[in-house]
Tab-separated table of C-alpha atoms in Angstrom:
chain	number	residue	atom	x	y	z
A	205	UNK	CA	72.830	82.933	30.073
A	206	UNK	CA	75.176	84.921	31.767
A	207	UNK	CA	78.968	85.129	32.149
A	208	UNK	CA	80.086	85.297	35.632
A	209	UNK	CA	83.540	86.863	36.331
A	210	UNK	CA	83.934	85.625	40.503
A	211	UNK	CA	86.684	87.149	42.414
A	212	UNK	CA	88.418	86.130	45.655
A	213	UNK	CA	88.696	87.703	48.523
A	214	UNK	CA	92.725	88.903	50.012
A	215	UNK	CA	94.784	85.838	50.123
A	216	UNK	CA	92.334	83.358	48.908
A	217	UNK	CA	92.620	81.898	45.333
A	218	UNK	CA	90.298	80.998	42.334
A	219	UNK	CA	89.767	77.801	44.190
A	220	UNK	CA	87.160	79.646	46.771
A	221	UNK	CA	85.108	79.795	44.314
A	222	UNK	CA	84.540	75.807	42.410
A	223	UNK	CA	81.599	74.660	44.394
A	224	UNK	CA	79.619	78.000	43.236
A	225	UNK	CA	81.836	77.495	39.936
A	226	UNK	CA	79.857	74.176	39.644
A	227	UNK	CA	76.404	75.204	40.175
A	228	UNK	CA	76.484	77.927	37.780
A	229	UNK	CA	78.273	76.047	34.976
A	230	UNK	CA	75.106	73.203	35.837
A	231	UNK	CA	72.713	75.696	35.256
A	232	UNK	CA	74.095	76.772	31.732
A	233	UNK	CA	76.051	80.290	32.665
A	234	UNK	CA	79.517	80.801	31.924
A	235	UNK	CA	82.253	81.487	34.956
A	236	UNK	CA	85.582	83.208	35.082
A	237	UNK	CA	87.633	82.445	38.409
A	238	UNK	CA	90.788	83.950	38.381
A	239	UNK	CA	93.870	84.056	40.985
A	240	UNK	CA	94.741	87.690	41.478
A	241	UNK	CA	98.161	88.646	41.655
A	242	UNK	CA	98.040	88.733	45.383
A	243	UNK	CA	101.806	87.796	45.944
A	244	UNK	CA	103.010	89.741	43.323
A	245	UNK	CA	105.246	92.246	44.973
A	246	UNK	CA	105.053	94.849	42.060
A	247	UNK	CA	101.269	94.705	41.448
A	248	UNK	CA	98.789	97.030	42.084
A	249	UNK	CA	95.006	97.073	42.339
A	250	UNK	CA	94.964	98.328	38.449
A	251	UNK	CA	96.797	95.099	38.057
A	252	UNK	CA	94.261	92.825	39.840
A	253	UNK	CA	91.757	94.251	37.925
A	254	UNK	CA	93.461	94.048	34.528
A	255	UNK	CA	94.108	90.288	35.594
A	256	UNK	CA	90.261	89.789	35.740
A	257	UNK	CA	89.587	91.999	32.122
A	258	UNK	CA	92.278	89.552	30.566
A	259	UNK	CA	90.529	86.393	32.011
A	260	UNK	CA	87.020	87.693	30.601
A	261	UNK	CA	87.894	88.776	26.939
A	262	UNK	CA	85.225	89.286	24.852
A	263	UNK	CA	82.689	87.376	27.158
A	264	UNK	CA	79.257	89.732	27.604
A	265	UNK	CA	76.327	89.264	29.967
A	266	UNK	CA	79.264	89.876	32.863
A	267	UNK	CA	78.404	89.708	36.369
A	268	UNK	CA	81.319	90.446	38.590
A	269	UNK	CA	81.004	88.733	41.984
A	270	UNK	CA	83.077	90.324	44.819
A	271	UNK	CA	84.065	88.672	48.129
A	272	UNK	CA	85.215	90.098	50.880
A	273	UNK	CA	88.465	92.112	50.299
A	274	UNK	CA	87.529	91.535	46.417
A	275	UNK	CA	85.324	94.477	47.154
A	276	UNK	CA	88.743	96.729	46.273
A	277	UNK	CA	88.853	94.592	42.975
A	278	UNK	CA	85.061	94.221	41.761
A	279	UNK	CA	84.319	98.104	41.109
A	280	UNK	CA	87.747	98.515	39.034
A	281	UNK	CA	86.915	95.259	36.533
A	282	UNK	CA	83.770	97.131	36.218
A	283	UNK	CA	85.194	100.747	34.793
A	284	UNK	CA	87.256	98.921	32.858
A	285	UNK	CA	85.090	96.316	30.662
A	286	UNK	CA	81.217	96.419	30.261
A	287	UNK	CA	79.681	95.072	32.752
A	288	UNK	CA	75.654	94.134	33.601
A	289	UNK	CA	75.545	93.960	37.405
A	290	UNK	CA	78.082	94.460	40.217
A	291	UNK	CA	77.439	91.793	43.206
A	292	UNK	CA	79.184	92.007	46.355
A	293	UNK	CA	79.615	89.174	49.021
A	294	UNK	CA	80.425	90.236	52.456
A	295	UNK	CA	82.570	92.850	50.720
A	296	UNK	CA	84.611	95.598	51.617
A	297	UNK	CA	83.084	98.554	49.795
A	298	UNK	CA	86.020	100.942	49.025
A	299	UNK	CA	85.895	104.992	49.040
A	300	UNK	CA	87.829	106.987	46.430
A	301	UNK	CA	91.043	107.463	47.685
A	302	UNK	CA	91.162	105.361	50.038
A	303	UNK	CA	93.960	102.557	51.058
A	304	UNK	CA	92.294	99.203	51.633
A	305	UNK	CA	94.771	98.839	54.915
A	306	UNK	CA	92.718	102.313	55.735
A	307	UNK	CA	89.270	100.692	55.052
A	308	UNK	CA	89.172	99.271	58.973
A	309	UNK	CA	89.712	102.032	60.741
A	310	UNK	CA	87.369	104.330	58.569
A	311	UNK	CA	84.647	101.925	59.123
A	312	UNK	CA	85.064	101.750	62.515
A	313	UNK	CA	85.503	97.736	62.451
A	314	UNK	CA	86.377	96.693	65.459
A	315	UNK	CA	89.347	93.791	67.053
A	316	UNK	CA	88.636	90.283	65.977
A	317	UNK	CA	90.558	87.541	67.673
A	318	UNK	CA	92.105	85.757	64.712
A	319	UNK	CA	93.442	82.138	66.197
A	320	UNK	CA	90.380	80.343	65.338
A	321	UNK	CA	90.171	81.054	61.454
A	322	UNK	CA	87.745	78.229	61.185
A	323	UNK	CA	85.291	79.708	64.018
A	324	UNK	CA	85.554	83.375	62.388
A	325	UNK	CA	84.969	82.619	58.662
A	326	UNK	CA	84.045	79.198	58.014
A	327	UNK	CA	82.003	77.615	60.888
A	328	UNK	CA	79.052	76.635	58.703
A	329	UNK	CA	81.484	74.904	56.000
A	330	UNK	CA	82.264	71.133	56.293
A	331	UNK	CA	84.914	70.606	58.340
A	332	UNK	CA	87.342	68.892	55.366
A	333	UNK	CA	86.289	71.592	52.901
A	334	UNK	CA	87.933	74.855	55.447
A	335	UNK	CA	90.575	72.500	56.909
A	336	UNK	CA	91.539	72.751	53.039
A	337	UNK	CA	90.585	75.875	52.412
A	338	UNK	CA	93.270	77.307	55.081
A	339	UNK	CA	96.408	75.004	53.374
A	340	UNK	CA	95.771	77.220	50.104
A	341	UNK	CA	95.763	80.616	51.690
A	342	UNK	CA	98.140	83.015	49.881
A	343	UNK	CA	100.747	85.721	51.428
A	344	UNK	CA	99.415	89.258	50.409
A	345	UNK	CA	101.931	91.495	49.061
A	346	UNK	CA	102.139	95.129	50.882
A	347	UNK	CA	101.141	97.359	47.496
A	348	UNK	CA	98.042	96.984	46.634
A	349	UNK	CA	96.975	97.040	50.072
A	350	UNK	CA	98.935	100.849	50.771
A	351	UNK	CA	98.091	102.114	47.491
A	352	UNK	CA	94.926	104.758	46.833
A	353	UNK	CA	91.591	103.650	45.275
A	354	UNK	CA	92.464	104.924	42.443
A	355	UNK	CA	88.858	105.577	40.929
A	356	UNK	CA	87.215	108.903	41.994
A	357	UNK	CA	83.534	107.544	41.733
A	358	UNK	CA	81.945	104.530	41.754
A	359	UNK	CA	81.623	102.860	38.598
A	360	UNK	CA	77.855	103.443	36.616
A	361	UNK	CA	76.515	99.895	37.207
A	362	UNK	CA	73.801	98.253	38.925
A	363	UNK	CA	74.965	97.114	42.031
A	364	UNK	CA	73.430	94.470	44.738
A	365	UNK	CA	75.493	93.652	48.308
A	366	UNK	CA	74.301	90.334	49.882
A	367	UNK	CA	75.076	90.219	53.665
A	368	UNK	CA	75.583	87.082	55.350
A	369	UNK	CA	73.457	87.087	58.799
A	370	UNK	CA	75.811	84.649	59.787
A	371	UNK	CA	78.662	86.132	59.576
A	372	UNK	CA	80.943	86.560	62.770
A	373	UNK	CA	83.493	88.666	61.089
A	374	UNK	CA	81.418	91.231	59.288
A	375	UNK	CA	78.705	91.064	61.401
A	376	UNK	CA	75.491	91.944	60.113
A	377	UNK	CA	75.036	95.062	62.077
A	378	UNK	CA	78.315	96.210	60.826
A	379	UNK	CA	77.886	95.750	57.333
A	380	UNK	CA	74.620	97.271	57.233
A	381	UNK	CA	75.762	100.342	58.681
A	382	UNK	CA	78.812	100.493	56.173
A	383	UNK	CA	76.529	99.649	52.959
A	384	UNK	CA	73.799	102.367	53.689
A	385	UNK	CA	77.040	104.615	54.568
A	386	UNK	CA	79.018	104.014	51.548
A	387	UNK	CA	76.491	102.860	48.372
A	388	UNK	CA	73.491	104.434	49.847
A	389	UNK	CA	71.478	100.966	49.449
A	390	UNK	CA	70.036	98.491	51.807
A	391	UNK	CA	72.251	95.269	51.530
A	392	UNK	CA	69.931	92.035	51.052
A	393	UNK	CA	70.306	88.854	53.142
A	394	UNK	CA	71.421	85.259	52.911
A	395	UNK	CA	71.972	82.872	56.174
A	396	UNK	CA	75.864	81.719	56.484
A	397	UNK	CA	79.030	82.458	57.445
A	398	UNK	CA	81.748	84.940	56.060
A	399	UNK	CA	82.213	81.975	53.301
A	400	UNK	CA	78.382	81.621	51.673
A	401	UNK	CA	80.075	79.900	48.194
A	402	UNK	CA	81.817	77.281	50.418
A	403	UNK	CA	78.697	76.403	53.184
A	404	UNK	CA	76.136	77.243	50.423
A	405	UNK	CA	76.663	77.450	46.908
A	406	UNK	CA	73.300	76.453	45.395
A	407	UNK	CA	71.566	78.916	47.746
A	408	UNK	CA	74.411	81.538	46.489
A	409	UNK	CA	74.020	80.670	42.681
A	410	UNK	CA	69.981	80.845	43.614
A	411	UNK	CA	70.463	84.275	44.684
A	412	UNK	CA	72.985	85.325	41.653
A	413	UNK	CA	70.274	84.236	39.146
A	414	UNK	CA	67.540	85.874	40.984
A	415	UNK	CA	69.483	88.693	40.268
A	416	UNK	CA	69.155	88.199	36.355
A	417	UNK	CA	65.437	87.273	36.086
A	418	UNK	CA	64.286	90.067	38.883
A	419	UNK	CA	63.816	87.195	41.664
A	420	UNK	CA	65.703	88.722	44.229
């Protein structure tokens, strides 16, 4: 069994995460959800990461899952502590060097009207579950979003991106382009939304151990 380390995506919380939390735990594999330090004034992506390492300890078998804006985060926990496979969700994949408040105009992502948070990232999740999800979103502080990438490569492991075809706010077409572009690989696919461990977390957790056993 593996030990999954899942990480949020910017201003969301461990909580994203404890309807995939469930599935895995059913199925035997240890999880790690942590809150990064998102408010934290004084924290920087190093931080984040660190905050993840500590969580883990001397857990092995680690699978770090990425969402979204976790995308910054996932690569760093994995130069710091061993890790087996890097998985990112609808991530942002970061360059070396480069400010995450840089990442949208690099990849060319274009204006998305944000006053329907619900229709953008959560239209396929039950209605309760996102009107919930947006009355535990977090404030993200300004450093760790100015700051450098500070690694210079990416880190030496394994690494899947699962797409979402879904997703309305990085669309499919989009994140392909940016995945070929910046790991070189050809992302696979799940249906969903921007919020796959919300709408579908025993398809997600189907995927993650597919992963393991060469399924997927």
């Amino acid at each position: 069994m593996a030990t999954f380390a899942l990480i949020h995506g910017g201003g969301g919380s461990a909580w994203d995460w404890h309807l995939l939390e469930a599935e895995l735990r059913g199925r035997g594999h240890d999880v790690v959800a942590v809150d990064l330090p998102v408010e934290d004034e004084s924290a920087s992506l190093l931080d984040y990461a660190d905050s993840v390492a500590a969580a883990v300890g001397e857990r092995r078998d680690l699978v770090v899952v990425a969402h979204s804006w976790g995308g910054f985060v996932g690569p760093l926990v994995c130069a710091r502590i061993p890790a087996e496979l890097l998985v990112l969700v609808t991530a942002m994949i970061p360059a070396p060097g480069e400010p995450p408040s840089d990442w949208w105009g690099n990849t060319g992502f274009g204006h998305k009207d944000m006053d329907d948070p619900i229709g953008l990232f959560l239209h396929d999740v039950p209605k309760e579950l996102a009107e919930e999800l947006l009355t535990k979103g977090r404030n993200h502080a300004d450093k760790a979003l100015a700051e450098p990438w500070p690694l210079d490569k990416w880190p030496d492991v394994p690494t899947r991106f699962l797409l979402c075809r879904d997703d309305r706010f990085f669309t499919p077409d989009f994140m392909r382009e940016v995945v070929r572009d910046r790991l070189g690989i050809t992302p696979d696919e799940i249906d969903g939304s921007h919020s796959p461990m919300l709408a579908r977390p025993a398809e997600l957790a189907d995927r993650l151990e597919g992963y393991l056993t060469g399924r997927s």
